Short mmCIF file of N, CA and C in Angstrom, two decimals:
data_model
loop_
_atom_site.label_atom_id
_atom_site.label_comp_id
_atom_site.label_asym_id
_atom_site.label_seq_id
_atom_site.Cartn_x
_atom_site.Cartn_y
_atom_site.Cartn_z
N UNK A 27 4.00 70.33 5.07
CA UNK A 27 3.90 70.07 3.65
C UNK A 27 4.05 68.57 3.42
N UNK A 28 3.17 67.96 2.47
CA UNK A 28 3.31 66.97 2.57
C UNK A 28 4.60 66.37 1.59
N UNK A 29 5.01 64.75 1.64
CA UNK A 29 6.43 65.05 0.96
C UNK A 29 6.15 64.30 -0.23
N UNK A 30 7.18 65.20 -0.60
CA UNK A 30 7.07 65.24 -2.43
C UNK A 30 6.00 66.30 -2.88
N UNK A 31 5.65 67.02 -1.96
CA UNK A 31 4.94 68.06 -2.78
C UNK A 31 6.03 69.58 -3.06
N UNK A 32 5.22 69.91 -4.07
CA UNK A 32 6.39 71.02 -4.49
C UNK A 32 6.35 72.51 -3.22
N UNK A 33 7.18 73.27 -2.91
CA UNK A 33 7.02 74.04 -1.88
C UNK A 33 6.26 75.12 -2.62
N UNK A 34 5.05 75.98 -1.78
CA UNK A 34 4.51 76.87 -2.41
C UNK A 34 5.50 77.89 -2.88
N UNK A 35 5.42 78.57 -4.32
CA UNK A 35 5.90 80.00 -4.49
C UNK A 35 5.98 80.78 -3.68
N UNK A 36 6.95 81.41 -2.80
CA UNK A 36 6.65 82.64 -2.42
C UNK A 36 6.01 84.28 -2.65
N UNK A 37 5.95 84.77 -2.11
CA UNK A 37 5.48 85.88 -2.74
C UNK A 37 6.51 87.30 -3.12
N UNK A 38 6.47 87.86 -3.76
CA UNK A 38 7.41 88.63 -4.45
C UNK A 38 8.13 89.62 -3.35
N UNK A 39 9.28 89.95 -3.61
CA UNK A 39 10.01 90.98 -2.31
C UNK A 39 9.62 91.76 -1.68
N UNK A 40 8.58 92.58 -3.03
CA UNK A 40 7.89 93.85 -1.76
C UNK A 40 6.70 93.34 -0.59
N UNK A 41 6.18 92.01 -0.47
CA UNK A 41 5.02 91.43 -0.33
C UNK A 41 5.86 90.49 1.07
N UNK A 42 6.89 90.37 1.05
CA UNK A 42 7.25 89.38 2.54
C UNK A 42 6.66 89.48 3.58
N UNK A 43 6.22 90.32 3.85
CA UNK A 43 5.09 90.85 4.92
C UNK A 43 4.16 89.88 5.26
N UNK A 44 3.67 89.84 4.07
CA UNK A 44 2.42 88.55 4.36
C UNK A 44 2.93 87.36 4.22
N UNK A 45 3.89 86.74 4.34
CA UNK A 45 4.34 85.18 3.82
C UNK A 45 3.44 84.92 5.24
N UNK A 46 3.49 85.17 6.28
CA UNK A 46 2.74 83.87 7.56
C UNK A 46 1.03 83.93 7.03
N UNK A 47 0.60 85.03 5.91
CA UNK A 47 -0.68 84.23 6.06
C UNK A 47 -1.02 83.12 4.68
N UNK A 48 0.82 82.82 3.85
CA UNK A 48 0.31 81.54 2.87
C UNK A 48 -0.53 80.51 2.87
N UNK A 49 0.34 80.16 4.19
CA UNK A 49 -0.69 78.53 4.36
C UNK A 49 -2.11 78.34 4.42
N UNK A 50 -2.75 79.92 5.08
CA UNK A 50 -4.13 79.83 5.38
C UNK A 50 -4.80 80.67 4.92
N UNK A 51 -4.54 81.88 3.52
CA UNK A 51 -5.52 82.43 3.32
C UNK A 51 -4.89 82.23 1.71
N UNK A 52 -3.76 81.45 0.92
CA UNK A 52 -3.82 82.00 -0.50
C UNK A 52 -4.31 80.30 -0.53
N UNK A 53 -5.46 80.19 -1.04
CA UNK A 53 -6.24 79.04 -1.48
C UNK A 53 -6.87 79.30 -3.29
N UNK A 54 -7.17 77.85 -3.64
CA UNK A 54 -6.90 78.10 -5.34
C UNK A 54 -8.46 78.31 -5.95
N UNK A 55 -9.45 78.22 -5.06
CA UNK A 55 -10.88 78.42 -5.56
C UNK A 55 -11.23 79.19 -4.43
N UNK A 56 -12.81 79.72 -5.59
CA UNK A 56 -13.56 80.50 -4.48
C UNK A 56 -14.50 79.78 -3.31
N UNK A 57 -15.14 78.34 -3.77
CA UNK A 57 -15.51 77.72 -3.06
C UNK A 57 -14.52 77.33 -1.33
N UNK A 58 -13.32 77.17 -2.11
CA UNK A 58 -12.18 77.35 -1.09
C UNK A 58 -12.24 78.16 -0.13
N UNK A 59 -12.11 79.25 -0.82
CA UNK A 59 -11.67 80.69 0.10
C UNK A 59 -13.09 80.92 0.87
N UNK A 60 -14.31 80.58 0.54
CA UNK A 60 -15.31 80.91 1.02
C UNK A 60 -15.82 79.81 3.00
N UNK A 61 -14.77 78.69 2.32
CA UNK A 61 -15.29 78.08 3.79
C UNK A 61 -13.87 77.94 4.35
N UNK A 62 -12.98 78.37 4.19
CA UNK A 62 -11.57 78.96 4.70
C UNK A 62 -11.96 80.20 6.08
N UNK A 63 -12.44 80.87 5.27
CA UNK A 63 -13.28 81.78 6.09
C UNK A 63 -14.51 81.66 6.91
N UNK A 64 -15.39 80.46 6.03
CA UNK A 64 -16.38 80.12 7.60
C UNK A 64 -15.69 79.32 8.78
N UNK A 65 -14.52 78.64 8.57
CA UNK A 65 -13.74 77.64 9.34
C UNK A 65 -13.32 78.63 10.10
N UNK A 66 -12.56 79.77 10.16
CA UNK A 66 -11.36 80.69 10.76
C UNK A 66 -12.11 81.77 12.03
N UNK A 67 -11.23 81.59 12.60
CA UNK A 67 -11.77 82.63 13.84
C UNK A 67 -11.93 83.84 13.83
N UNK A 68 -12.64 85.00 14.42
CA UNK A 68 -12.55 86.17 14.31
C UNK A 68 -11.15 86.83 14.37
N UNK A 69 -10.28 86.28 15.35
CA UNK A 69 -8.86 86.90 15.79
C UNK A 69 -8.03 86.33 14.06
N UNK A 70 -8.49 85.15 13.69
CA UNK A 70 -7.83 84.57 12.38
C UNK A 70 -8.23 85.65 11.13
N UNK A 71 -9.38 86.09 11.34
CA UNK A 71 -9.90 87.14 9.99
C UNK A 71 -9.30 88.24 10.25
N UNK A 72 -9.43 88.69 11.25
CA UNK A 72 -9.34 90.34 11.58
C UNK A 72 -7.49 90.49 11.75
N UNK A 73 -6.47 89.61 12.15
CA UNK A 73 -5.27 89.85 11.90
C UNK A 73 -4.88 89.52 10.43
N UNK A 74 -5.61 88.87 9.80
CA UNK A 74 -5.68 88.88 8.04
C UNK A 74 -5.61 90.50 7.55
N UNK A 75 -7.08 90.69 7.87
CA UNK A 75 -7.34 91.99 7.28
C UNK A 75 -6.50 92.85 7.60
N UNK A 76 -6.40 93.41 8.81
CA UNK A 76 -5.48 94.32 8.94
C UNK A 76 -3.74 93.93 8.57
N UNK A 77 -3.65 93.26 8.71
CA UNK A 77 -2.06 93.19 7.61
C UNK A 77 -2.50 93.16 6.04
N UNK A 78 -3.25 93.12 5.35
CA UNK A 78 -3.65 93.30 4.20
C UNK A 78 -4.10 94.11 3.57
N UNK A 79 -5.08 95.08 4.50
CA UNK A 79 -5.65 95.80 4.13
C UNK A 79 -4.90 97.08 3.81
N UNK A 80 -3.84 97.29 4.21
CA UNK A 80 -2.63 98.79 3.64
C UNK A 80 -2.39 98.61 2.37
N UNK A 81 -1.96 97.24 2.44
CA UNK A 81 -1.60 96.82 1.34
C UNK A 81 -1.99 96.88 -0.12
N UNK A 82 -3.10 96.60 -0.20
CA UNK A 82 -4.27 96.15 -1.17
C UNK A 82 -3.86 97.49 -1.93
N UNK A 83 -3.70 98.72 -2.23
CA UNK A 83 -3.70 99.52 -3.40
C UNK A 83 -1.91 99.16 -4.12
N UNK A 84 -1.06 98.61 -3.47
CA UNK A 84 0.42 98.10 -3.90
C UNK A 84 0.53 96.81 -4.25
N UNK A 85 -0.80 95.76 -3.91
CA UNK A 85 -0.85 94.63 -4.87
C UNK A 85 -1.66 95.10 -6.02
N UNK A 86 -2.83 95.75 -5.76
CA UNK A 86 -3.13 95.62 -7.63
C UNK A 86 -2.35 96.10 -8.36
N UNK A 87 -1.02 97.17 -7.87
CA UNK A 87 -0.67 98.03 -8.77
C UNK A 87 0.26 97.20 -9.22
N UNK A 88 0.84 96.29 -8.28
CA UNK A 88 2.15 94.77 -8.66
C UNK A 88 1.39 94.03 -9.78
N UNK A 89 0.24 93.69 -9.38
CA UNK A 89 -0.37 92.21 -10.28
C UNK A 89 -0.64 92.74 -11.32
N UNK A 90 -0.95 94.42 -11.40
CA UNK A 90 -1.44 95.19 -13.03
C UNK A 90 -0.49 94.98 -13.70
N UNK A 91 0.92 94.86 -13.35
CA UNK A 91 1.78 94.38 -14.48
C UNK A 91 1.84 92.75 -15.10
N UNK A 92 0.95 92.18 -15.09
CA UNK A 92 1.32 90.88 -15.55
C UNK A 92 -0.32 90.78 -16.15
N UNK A 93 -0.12 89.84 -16.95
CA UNK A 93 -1.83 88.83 -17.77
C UNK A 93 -2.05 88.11 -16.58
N UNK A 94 -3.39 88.31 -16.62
CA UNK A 94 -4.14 87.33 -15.33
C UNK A 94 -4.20 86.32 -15.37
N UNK A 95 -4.04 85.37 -16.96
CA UNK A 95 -3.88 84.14 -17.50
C UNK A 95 -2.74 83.65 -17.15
N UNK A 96 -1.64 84.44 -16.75
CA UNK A 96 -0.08 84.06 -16.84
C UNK A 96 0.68 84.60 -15.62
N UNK A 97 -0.18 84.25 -15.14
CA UNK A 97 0.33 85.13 -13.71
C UNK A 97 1.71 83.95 -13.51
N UNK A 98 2.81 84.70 -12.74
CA UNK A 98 3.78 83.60 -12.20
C UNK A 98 3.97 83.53 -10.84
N UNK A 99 4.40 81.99 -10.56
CA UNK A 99 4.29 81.54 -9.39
C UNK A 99 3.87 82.60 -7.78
N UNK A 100 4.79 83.20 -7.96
CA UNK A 100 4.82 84.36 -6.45
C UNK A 100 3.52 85.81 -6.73
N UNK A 101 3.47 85.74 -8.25
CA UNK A 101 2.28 86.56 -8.40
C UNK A 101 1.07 86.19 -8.38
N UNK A 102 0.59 84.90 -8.55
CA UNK A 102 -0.44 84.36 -8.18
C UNK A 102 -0.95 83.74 -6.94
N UNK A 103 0.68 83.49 -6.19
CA UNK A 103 0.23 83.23 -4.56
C UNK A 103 -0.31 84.45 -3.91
N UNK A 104 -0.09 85.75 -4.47
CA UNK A 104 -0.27 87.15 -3.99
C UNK A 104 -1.51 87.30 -3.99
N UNK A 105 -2.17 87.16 -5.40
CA UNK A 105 -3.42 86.99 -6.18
C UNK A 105 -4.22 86.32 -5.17
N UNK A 106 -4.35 85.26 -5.08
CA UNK A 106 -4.72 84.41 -3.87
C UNK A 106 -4.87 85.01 -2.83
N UNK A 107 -4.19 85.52 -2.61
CA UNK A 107 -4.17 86.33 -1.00
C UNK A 107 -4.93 87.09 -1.46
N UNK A 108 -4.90 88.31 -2.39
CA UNK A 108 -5.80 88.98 -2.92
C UNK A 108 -7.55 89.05 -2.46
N UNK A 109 -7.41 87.71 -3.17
CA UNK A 109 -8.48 86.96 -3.54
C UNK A 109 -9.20 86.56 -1.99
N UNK A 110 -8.90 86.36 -1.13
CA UNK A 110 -9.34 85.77 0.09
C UNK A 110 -9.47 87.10 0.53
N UNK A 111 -8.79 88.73 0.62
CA UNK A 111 -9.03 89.29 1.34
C UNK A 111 -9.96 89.83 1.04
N UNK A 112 -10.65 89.43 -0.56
CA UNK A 112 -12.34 90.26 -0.34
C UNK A 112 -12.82 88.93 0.29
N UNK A 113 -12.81 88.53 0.28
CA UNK A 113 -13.92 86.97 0.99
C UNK A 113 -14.10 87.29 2.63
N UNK A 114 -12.50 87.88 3.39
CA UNK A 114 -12.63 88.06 4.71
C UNK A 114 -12.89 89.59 4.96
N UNK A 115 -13.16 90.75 4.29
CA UNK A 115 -13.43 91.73 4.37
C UNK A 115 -15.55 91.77 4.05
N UNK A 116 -15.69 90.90 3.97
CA UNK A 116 -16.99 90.22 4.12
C UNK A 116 -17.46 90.38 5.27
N UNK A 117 -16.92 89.58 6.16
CA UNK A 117 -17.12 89.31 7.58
C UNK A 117 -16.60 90.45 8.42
N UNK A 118 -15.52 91.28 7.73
CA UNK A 118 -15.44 92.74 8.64
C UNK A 118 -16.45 93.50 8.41
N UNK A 119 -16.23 93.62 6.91
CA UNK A 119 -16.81 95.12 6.81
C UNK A 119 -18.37 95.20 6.57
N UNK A 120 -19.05 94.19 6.08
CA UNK A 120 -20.22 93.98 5.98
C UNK A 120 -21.71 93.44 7.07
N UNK A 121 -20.87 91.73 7.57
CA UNK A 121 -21.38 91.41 8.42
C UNK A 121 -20.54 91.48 9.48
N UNK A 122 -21.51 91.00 10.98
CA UNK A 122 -21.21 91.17 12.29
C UNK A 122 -20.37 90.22 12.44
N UNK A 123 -19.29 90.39 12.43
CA UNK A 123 -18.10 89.59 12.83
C UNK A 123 -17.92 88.63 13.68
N UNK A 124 -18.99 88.91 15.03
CA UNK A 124 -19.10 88.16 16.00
C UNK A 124 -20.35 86.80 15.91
N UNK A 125 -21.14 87.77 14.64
CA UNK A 125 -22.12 86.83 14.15
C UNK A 125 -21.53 85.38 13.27
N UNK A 126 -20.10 85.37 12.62
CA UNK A 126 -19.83 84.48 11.60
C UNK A 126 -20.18 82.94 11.90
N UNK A 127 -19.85 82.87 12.81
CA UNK A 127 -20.44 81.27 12.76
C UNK A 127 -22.03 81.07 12.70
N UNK A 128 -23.18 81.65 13.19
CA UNK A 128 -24.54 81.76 12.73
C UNK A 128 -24.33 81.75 11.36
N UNK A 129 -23.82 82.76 10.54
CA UNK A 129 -23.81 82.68 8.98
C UNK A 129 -22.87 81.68 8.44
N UNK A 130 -21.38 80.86 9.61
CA UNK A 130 -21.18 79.84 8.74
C UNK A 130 -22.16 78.75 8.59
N UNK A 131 -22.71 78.80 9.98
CA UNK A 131 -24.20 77.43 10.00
C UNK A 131 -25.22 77.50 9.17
N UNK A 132 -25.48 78.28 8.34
CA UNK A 132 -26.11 78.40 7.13
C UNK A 132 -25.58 78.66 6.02
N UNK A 133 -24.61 79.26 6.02
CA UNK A 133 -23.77 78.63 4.99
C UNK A 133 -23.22 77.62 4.30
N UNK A 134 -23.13 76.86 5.35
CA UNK A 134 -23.15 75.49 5.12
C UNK A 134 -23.70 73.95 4.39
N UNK A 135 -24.91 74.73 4.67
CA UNK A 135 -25.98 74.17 3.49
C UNK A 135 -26.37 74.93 1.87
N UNK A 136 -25.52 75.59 1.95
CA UNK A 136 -25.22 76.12 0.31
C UNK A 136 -24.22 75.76 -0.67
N UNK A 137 -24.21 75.19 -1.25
CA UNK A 137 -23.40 74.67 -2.23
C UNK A 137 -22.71 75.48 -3.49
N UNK A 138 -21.57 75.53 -3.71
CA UNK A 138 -20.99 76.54 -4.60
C UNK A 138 -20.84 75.50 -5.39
N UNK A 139 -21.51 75.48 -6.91
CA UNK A 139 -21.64 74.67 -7.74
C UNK A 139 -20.84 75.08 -9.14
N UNK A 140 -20.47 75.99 -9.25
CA UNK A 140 -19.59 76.51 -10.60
C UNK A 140 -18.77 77.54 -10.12
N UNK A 141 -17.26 77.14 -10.45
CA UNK A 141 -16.05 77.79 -10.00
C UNK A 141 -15.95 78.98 -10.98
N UNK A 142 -16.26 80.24 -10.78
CA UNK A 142 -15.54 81.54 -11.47
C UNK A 142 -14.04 81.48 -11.77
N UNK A 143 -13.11 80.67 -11.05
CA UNK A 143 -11.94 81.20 -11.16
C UNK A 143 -10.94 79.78 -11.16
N UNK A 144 -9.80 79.99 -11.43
CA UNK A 144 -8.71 78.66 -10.39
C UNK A 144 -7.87 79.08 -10.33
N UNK A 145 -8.05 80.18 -9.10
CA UNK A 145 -6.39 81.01 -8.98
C UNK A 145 -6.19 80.78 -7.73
#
């Protein structure tokens, strides 16, 4: 962390589980999360997903309690995580996993020009 920066939020008690994947999968745009994931290795996606993927029906049901506008600190680092695990359930469940770097090398030359989100 760099110094003087503030330490990320953690994520809420029932959610400690995932604190080792903060640093590298709760990112604040989709442009973000999208080459987070062309950067990351297959062994980096696929131990994502599967620690996440149980999960995923006990975070929406956490984050359904709060405004999406007002999310707080540890609920929006969650969100984030959220948020990246459809981006890397991409590369599982859709495309060939082993293929990702062919599709990051063309990916690459696509430009994400308007942010949907800044979570």
């Amino acid at each position: 962390m760099a110094e003087g920066a503030a330490p990320r939020p953690r994520l809420p008690d029932a959610f400690q589980d995932l604190e080792p994947f903060i640093d590298t999968w709760a990112v604040q745009t989709m442009a973000a999360r999208h080459q987070r994931r062309l950067s990351s290795t297959a062994e980096e996606r696929q131990g994502f997903y599967d620690a996440i993927t149980p999960r995923l029906e006990d975070i929406l049901k956490y984050l359904n309690d709060f405004p999406l506008d007002d999310l707080p600190g540890d609920a929006l680092t969650l969100m984030q995580l959220l948020l990246s695990s459809v981006e890397v359930s991409l590369s599982i469940e859709v495309f060939d996993p082993e293929k990702e770097q062919l599709h990051a090398k063309d990916a690459a030359r696509i430009e994400i020009s308007h942010e949907l989100d800044d979570f």
